[in-house]
Coordinates of C-alpha atoms in Angstrom, one line a residue:
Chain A
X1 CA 0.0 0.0 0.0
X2 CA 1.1 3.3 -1.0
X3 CA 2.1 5.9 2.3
X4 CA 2.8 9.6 2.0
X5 CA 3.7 11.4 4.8
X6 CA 4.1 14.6 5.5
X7 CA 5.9 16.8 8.4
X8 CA 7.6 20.0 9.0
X9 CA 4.9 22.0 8.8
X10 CA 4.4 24.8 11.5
X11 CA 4.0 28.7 11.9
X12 CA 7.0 31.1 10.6
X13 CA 6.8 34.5 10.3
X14 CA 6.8 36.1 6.9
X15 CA 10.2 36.1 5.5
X16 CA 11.5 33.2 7.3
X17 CA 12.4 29.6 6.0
X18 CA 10.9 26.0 6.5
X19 CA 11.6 22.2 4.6
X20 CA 8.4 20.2 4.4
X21 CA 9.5 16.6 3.9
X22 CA 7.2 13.8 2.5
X23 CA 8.4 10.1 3.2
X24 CA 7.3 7.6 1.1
X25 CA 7.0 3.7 1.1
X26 CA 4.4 0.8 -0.6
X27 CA 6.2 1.6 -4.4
X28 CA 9.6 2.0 -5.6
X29 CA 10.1 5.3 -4.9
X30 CA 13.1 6.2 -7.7
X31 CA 10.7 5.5 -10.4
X32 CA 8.0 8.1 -10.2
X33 CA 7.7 12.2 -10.5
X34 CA 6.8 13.3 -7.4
X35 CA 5.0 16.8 -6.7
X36 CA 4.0 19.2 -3.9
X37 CA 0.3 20.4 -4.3
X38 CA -1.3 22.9 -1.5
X39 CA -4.6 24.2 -0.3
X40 CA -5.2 27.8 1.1
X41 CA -7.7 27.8 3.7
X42 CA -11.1 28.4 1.4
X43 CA -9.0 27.9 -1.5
X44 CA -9.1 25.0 -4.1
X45 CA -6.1 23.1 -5.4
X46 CA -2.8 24.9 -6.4
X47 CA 0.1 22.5 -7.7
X48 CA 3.7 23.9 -6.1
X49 CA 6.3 21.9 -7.7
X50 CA 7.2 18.7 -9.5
X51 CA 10.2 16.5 -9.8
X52 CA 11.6 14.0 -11.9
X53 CA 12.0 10.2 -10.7
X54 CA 15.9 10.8 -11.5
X55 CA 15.5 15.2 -10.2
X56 CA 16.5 15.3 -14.3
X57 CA 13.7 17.5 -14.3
X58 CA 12.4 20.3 -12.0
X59 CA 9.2 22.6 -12.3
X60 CA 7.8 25.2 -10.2
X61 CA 4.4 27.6 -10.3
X62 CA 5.1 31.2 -10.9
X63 CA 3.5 31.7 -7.4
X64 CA 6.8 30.3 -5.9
X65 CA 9.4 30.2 -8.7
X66 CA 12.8 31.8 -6.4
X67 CA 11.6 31.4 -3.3
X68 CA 11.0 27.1 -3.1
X69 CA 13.5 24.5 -3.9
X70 CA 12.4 21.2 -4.8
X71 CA 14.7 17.8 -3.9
X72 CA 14.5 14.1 -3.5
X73 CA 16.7 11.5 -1.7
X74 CA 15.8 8.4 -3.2
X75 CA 18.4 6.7 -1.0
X76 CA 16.0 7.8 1.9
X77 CA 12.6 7.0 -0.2
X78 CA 12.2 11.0 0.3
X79 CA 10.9 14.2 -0.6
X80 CA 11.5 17.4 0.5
X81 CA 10.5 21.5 -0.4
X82 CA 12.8 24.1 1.1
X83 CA 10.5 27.3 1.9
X84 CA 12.5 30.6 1.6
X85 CA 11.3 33.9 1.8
X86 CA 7.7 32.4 3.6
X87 CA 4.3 35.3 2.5
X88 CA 1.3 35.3 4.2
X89 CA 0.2 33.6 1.0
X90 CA 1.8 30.3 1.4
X91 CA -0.1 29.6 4.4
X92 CA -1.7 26.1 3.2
X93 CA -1.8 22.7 3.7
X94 CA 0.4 21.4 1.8
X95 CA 0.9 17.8 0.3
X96 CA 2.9 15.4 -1.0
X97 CA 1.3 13.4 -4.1
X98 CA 2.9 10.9 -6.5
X99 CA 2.9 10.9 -10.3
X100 CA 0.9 7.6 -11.8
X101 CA 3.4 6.3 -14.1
X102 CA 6.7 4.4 -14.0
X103 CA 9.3 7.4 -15.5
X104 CA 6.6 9.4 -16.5
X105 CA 6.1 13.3 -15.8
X106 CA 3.1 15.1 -16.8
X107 CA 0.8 12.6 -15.4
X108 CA -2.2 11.8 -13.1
X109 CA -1.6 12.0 -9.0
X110 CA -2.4 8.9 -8.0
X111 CA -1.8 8.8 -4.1
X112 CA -1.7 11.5 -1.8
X113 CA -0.4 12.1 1.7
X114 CA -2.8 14.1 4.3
X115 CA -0.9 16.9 4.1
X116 CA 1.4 19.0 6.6
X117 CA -0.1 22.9 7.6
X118 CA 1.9 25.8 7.0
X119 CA 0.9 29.0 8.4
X120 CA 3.0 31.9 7.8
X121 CA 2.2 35.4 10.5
X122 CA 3.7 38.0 12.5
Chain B
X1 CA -1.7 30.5 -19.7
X2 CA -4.0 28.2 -19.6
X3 CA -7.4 28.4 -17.8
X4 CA -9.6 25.7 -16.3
X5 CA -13.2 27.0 -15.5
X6 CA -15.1 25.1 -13.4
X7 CA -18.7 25.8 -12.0
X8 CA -18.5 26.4 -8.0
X9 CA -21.4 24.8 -7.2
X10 CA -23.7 22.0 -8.4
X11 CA -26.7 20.3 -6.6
X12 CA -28.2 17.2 -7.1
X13 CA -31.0 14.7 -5.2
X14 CA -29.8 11.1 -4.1
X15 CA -29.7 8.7 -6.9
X16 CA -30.0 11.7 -9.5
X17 CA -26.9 12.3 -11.8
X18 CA -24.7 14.8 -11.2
X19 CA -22.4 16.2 -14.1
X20 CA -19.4 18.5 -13.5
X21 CA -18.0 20.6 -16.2
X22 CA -14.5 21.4 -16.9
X23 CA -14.1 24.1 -19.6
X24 CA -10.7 25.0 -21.5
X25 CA -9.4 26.0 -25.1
X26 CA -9.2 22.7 -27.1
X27 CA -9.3 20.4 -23.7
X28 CA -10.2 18.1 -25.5
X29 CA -6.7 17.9 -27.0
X30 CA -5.2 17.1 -23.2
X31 CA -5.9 14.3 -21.1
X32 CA -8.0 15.7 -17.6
X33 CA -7.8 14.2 -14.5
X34 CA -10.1 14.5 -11.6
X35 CA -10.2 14.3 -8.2
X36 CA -12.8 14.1 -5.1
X37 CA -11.8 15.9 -2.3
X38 CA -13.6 15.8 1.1
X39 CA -13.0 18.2 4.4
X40 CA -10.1 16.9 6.2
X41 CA -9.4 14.2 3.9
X42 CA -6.7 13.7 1.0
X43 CA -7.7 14.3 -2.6
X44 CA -8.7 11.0 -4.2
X45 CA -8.1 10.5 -7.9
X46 CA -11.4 9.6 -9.8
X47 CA -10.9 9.6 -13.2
X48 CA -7.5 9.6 -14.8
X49 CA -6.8 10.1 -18.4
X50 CA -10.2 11.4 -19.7
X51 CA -12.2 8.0 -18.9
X52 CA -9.9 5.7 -16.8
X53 CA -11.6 4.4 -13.5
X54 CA -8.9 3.5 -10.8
X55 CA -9.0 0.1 -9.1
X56 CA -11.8 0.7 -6.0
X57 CA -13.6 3.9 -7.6
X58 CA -17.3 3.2 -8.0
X59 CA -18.6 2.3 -12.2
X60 CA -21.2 5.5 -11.0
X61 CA -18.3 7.4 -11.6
X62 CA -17.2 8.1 -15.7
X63 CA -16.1 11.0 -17.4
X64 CA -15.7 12.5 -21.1
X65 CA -13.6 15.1 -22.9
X66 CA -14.1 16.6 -26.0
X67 CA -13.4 20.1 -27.6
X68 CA -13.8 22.8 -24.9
X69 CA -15.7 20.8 -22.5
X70 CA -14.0 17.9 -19.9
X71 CA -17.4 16.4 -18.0
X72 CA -17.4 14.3 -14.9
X73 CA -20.7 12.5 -14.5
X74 CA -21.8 10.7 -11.4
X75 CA -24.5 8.5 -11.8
X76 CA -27.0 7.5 -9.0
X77 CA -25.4 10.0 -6.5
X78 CA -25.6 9.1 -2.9
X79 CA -24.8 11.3 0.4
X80 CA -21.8 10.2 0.5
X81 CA -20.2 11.7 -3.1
X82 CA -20.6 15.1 -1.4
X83 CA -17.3 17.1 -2.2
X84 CA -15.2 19.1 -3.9
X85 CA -14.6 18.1 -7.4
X86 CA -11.1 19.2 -9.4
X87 CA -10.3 18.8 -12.8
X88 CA -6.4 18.5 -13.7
X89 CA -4.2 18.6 -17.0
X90 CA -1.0 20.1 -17.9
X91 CA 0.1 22.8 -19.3
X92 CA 2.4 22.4 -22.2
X93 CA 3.4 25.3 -22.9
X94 CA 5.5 25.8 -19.3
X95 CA 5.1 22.4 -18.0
X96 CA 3.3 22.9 -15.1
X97 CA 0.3 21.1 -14.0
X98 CA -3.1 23.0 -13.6
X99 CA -6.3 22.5 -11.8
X100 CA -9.9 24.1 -12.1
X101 CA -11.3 26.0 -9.6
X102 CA -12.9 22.9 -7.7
X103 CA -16.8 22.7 -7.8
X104 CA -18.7 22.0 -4.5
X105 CA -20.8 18.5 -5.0
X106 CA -24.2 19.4 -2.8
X107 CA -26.6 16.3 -2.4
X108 CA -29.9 17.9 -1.5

């Protein structure tokens, strides 16, 4: 059975840093994309970032583009988003989701994690 | 870039059928995915890939995409299909994946 897991979530004041990190087990984990999606409180869906199975390949929304940093140890079956330059904006909960094919990129998210809160405030 | 439009609401009775709408320019050229997502719960894929049904997701559940319009249809809706319902694709042009503005699943 597929598990995400999310943690490293927590309040930071704007302009501060934080590293969610997602670890993963049930599938081979250096075979799939993997991508951070979040949800602002009364907001819908946003995807953050996406990664390669091999970090080959590295996207990021224009919302965060400069500020996040995307990264994979697939020694340690894990994934990880260094937060730099936290807005009020980023406050979500934010989660870890897995691409649905073997090497592929621009594909379905097939499992999710529940997701780790981030609140950003003064 | 490219725009999903999704309508934020839609209300159907129990064991009615309740359709969802995706719109976007040429959609039908891309393959949608969507997703069920309930209050304090993970998003669930659906649908992948226009009309695929994942292992454990009901047969109520089938979708279409053609031209402008990507439409999620549940059939014989029951209480418990109340959520929010995302539609998904990528955008080619920068890469990045893309999802509609969510529509709230009532049943009345």
């Amino acid at each position: 059975e597929v598990q995400l897991v999310e943690s490293g979530g927590g309040l930071e004041q704007p302009g501060r840093s934080l590293r969610l990190s997602c670890a993963a087990s049930g599938f081979t984990f250096d075979e799939y994309a993997m991508h951070w999606v979040r949800q602002s409180p009364g907001k819908g869906l946003e995807w953050v970032s996406g990664i390669t199975y091999n970090s080959n390949s590295i996207a990021y929304a224009d919302s965060v583009k400069g500020r996040f940093t995307i990264f994979r140890d697939n020694a340690k079956n894990s994934l990880y988003l260094q937060m730099t330059s936290l807005r009020t904006e980023d406050t979500a909960l934010y989660y870890c989701a897995k691409g649905g094919t073997v090497g592929g990129w621009d594909t379905e998210f097939d499992s999710w994690g529940q997701g780790t809160l981030v609140t950003v405030s003064s | 870039s490219y725009v999903l439009t999704q309508p934020p609401s839609v209300s159907v009775a129990p064991g009615q059928t309740a359709r969802i709408t995706c719109w976007g320019n040429n959609i039908g050229s891309k393959s949608v995915h969507w997703y069920q997502k309930k209050p304090g719960q993970a998003p669930v894929l659906v649908i992948s890939y226009d009309v695929d049904r994942p292992s454990g997701i009901p047969e109520r559940f089938s979708a279409s995409n053609s031209g402008n319009t990507a439409t999620l249809t549940i059939n014989r809706v029951e209480a418990g299909d109340e959520a929010d319902y995302y539609c998904q694709v990528w955008d080619g042009n920068n890469d990045h994946a893309l999802f509609g503005g969510g529509t709230k699943l009532t049943v009345l």
